Coordinates of C-alpha atoms in Angstrom, one line a residue:
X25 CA 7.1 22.0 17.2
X26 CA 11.1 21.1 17.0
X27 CA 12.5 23.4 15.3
X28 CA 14.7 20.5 13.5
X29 CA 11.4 19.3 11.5
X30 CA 10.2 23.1 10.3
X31 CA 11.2 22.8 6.8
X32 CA 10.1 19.0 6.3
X33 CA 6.5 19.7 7.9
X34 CA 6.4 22.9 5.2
X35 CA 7.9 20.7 2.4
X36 CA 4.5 18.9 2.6
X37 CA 2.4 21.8 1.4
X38 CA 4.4 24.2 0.5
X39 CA 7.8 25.5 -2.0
X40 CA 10.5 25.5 0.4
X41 CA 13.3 26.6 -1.7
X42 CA 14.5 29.5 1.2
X43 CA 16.8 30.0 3.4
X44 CA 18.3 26.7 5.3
X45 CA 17.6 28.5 8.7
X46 CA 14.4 28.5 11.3
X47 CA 14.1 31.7 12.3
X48 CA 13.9 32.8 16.2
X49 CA 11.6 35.6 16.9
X50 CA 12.3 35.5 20.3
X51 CA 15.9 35.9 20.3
X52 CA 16.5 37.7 17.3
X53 CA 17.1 41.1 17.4
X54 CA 18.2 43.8 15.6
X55 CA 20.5 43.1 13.1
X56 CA 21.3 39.4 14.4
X57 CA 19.1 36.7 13.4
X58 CA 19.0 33.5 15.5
X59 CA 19.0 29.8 14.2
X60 CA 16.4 28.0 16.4
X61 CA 17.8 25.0 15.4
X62 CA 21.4 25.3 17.1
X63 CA 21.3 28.9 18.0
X64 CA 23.6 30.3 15.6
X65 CA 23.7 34.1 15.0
X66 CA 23.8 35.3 11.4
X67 CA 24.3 39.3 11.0
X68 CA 21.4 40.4 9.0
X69 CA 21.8 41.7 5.1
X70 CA 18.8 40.3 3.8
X71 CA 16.3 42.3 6.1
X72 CA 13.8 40.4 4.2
X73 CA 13.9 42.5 0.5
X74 CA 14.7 45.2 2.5
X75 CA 10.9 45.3 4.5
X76 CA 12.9 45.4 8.0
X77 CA 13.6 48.9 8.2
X78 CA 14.2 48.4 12.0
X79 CA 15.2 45.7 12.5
X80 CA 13.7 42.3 14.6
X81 CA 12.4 43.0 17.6
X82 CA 12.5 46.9 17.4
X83 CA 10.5 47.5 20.1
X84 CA 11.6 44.9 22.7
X85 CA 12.1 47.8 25.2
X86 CA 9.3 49.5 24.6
X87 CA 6.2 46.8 25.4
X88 CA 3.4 49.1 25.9
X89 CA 3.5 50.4 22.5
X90 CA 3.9 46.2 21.2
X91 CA 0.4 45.7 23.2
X92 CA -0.9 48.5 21.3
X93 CA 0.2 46.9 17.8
X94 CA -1.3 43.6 19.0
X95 CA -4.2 45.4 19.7
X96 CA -4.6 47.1 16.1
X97 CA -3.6 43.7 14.2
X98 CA -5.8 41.8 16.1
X99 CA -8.2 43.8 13.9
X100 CA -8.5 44.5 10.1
X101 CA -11.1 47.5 9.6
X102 CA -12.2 48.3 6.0
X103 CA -10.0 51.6 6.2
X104 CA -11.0 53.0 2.9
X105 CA -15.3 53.2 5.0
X106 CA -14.3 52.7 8.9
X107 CA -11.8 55.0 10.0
X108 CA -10.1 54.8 13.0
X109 CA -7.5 57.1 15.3
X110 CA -4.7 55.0 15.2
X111 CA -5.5 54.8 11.3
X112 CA -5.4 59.0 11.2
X113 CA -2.4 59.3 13.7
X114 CA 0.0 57.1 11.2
X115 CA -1.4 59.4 8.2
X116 CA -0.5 62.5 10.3
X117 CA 3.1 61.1 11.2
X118 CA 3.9 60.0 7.5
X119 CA 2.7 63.7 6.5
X120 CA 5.0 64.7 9.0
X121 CA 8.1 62.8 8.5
X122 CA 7.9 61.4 4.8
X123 CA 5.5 64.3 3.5
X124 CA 5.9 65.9 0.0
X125 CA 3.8 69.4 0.1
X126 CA 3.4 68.9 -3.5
X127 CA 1.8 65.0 -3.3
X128 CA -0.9 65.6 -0.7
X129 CA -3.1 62.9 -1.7
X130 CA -2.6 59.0 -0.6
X131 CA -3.6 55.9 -1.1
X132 CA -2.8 53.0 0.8
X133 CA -2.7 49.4 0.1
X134 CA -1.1 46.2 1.3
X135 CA 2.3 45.7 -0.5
X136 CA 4.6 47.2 -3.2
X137 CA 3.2 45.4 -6.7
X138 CA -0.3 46.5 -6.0
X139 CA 0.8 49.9 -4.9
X140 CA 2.1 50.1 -8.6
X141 CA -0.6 49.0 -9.9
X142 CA -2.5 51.5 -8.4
X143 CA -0.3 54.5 -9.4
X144 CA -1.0 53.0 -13.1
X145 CA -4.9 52.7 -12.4
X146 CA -4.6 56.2 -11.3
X147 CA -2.3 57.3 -14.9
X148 CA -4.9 55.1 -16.9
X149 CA -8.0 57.4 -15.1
X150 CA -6.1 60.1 -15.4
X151 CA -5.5 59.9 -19.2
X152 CA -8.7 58.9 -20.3
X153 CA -10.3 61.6 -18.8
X154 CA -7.9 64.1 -20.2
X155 CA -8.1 62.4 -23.7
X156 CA -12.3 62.5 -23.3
X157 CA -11.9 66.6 -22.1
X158 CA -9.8 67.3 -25.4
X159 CA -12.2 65.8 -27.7
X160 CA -10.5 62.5 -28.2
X161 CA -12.1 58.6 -27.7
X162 CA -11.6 58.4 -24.0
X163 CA -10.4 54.5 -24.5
X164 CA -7.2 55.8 -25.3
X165 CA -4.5 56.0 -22.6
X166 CA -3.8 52.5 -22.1
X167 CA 0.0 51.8 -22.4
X168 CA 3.0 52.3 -20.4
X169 CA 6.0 53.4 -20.9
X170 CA 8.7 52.0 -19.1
X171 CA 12.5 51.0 -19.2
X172 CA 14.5 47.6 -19.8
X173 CA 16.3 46.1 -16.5
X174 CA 13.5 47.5 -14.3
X175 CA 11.5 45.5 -11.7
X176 CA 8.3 46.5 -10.6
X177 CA 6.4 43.5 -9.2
X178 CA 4.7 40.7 -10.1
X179 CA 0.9 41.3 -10.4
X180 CA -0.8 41.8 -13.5
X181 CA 0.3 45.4 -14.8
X182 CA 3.8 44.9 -13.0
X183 CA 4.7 41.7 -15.3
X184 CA 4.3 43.6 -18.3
X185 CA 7.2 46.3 -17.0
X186 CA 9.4 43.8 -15.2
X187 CA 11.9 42.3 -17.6
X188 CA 14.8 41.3 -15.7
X189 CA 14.7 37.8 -15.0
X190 CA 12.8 35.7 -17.6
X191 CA 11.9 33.1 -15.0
X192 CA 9.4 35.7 -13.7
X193 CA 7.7 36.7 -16.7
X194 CA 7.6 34.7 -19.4
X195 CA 5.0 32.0 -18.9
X196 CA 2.8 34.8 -18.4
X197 CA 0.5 36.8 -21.0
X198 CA 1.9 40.8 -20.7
X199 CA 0.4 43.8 -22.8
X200 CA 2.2 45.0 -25.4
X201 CA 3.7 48.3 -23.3
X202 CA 6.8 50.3 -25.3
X203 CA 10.2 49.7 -23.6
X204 CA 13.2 52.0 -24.0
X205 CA 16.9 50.9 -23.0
X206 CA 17.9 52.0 -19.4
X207 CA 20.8 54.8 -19.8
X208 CA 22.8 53.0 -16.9
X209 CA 26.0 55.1 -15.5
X210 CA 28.6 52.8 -17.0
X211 CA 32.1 53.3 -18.3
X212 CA 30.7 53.8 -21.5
X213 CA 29.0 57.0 -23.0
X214 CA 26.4 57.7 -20.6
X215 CA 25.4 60.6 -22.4
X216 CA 25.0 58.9 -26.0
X217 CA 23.1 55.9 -24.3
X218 CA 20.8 58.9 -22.8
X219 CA 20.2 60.7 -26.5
X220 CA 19.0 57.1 -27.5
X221 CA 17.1 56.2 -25.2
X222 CA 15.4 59.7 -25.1
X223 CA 15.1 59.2 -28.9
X224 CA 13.4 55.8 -28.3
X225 CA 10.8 57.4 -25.9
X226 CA 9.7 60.1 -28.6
X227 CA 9.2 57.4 -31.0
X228 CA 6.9 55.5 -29.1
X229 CA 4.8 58.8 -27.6
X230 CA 4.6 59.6 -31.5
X231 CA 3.6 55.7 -32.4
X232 CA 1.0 55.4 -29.8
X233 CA -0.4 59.0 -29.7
X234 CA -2.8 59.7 -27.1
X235 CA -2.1 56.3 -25.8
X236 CA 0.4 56.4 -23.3
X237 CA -0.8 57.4 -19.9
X238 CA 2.2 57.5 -18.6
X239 CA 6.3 56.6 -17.5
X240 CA 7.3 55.0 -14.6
X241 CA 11.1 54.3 -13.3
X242 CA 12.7 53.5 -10.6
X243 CA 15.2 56.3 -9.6
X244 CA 18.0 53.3 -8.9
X245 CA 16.9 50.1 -10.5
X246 CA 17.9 47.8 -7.7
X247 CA 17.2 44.0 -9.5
X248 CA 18.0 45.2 -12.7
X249 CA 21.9 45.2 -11.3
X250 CA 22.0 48.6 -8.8
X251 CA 21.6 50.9 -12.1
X252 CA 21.9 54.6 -11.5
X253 CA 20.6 57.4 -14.1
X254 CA 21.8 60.4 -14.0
X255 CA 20.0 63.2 -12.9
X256 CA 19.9 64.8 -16.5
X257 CA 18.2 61.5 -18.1
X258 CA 15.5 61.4 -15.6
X259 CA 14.7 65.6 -15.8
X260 CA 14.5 65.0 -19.6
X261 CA 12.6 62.1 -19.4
X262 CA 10.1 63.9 -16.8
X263 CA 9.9 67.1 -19.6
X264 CA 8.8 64.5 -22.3
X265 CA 6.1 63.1 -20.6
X266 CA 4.5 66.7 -20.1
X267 CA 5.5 67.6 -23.8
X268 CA 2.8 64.6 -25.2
X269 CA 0.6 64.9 -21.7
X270 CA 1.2 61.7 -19.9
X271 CA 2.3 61.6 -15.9
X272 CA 6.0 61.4 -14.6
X273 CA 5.5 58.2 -12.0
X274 CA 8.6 56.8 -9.8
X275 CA 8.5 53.6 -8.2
X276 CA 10.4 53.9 -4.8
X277 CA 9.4 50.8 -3.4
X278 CA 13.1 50.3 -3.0
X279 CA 14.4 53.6 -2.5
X280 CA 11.9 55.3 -0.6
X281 CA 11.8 56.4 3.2
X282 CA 15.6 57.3 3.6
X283 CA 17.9 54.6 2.1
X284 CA 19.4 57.0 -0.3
X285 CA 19.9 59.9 2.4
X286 CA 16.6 61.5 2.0
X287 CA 13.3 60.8 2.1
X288 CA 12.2 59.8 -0.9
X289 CA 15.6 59.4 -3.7
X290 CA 14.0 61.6 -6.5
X291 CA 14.4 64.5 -4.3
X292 CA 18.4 64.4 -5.0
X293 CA 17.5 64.5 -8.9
X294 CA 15.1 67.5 -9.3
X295 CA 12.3 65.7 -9.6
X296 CA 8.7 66.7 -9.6
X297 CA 6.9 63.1 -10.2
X298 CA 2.9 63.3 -10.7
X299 CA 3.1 59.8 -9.0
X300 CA 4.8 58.2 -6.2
X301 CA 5.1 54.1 -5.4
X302 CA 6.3 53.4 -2.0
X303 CA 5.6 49.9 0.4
X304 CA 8.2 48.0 2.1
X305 CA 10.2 50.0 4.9
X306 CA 6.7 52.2 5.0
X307 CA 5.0 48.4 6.2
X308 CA 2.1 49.0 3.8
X309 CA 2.2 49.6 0.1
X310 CA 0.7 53.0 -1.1
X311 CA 1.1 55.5 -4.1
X312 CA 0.3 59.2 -3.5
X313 CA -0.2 61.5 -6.3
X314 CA 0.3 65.7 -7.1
X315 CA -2.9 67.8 -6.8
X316 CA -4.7 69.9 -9.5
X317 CA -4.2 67.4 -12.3
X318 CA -7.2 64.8 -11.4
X319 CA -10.3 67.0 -12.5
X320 CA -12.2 66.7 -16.0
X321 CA -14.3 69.5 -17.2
X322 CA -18.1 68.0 -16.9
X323 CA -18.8 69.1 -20.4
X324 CA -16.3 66.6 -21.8
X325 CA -16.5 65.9 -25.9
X326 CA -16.9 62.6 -25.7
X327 CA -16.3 60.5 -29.4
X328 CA -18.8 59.2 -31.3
X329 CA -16.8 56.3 -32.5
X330 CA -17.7 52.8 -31.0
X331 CA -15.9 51.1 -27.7
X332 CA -12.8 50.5 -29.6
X333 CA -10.1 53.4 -29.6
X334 CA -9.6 54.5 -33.4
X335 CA -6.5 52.3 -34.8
X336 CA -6.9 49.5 -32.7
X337 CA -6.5 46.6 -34.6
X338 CA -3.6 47.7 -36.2
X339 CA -1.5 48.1 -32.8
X340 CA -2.2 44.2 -32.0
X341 CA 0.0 43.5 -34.9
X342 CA 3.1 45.4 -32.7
X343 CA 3.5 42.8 -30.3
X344 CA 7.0 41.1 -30.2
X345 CA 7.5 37.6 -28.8
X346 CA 8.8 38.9 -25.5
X347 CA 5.4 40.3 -25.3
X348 CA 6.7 44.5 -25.8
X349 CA 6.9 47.1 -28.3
X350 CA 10.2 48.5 -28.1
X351 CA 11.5 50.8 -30.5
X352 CA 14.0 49.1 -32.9
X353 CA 16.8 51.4 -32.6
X354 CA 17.5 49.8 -29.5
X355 CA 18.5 46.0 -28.5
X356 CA 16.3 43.2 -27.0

């Protein structure tokens, strides 16, 4: 096909609202994108949301190693009941060069919404479990705390925590999750935006008691306007979710895999997430998770009450507009 008519043939089935640029896979490289229209370089800071890690073509001089991807995505094995070499060597090399002693466990899916979605299906097991092994109505543990300005995908659970543009949420049903205000390093008074924001956090663990599984954050929120917490916030934060027994979870589908210097950007904060979110420069979306805190007793109290956790049908009346409970110390 020309080149020239790319975005017209497109334009007949699909949005094509992009970039005004056909890409060339064959001389692209590195950094340096290619027009295959008129051949114009362009010097790459889009590495397309940030999923390049290496670049185009990182393997150009290398081409025994391409035939061997060829040959592995030619193919699409069920990895989670046919396992494969090439499927344990990649485990073994992320143990060994993205590893966390302390989050041995992994789960692997394709892209970064569903991989938070995942770390919240694995809070939401989590809790209800815990709440059923303490004697409470094992339906409870179905809320989310999260903060304002945060981005965390577009798929079912994600839309109810992203809130940064409205375009992306709005004609959508969310739950009615709590939301605190992001303490953003500013020029203001970090510390008194932290004390509010930590006070808005107790409030909802004390409204919805039992009920919030757990906290998720992204240790820089990167759509939200490249907002950094300070260390302190986030510690505190962590500390608060133990106090009322729901799971610390950071979302470093941005951050993760050396942007910020390390590894993984809650290991410059003193961190100890139950949960991590990772997908783009790792080419798959996954979440991994701390060991020890999965099991339930098998004598579990379960409740005798019915299906629906006690208080129900009094929380449906907390549901804002916006489609949030957020505590009203704060601001929309």
């Amino acid at each position: 096909m020309d080149p020239t008519t790319v975005h017209d043939a497109l334009a007949r089935h699909l949005l094509v609202d992009g970039y005004r640029l056909v890409l060339d896979l064959d001389r692209s490289a590195g950094s340096w994108l290619v027009d295959a229209r008129d051949g114009r370089r362009y010097l790459d800071f889009y590495t397309f949301f940030a999923s390049s890690p290496l670049g185009v073509n990182p393997f150009a001089d290398d081409p025994e190693f391409v035939a061997l991807l060829g040959r592995v995505a030619a193919n699409k094995p069920a990895n989670s009941d046919m396992y494969t070499v090439h499927l344990a060597e990649f485990v073994e090399t992320f143990r060994r060069v993205l590893g966390d002693p302390e989050l041995p466990h992994l789960f692997f899916v394709e892209g970064g919404s569903a991989a938070v979605e995942n770390a919240l299906k694995c809070a939401f097991d989590w809790k209800s479990r815990w709440n059923e092994a303490h004697g409470r109505h094992p339906g409870l543990g179905t809320r989310v705390l999260h903060l304002t300005r945060a981005f965390h995908g577009r798929g079912g659970y994600t839309l109810s925590l992203t809130n940064t543009d409205p375009v992306k949420t709005e004609r959508f049903p969310r739950f009615c999750w709590p939301r605190v205000d992001v303490p953003a390093i500013h020029f203001g008074d970090v510390e008194r935006a932290e004390e509010r924001a930590l006070a808005q956090a107790r409030e909802a663990f004390e409204r919805f008691r039992h009920d919030i599984a757990c906290f998720i954050a992204e240790p820089i929120q990167g759509e939200g306007g490249d907002n950094h917490m300070r260390p302190e916030f986030l510690q505190a934060m962590q500390a608060l979710c133990h106090e009322y027994e729901a799971l610390f979870v950071m979302d470093e589908v941005q951050t993760g895999v050396g942007l910020t210097g390390t590894p993984w950007a809650y290991q410059q904060l003193g961190l100890a997430p139950d949960i991590v979110a990772f997908a783009k420069k790792v080419q798959v979306g996954a979440s991994w998770r701390a060991a020890g805190w999965t099991s339930c007793p098998t004598t579990c109290s379960r409740s005798a009450a019915g299906s629906t956790p006690p208080g129900a049908a009094a929380w449906s009346t907390c549901c804002a507009p916006a489609g949030c409970w957020r505590s009203s110390s704060g601001t929309p």
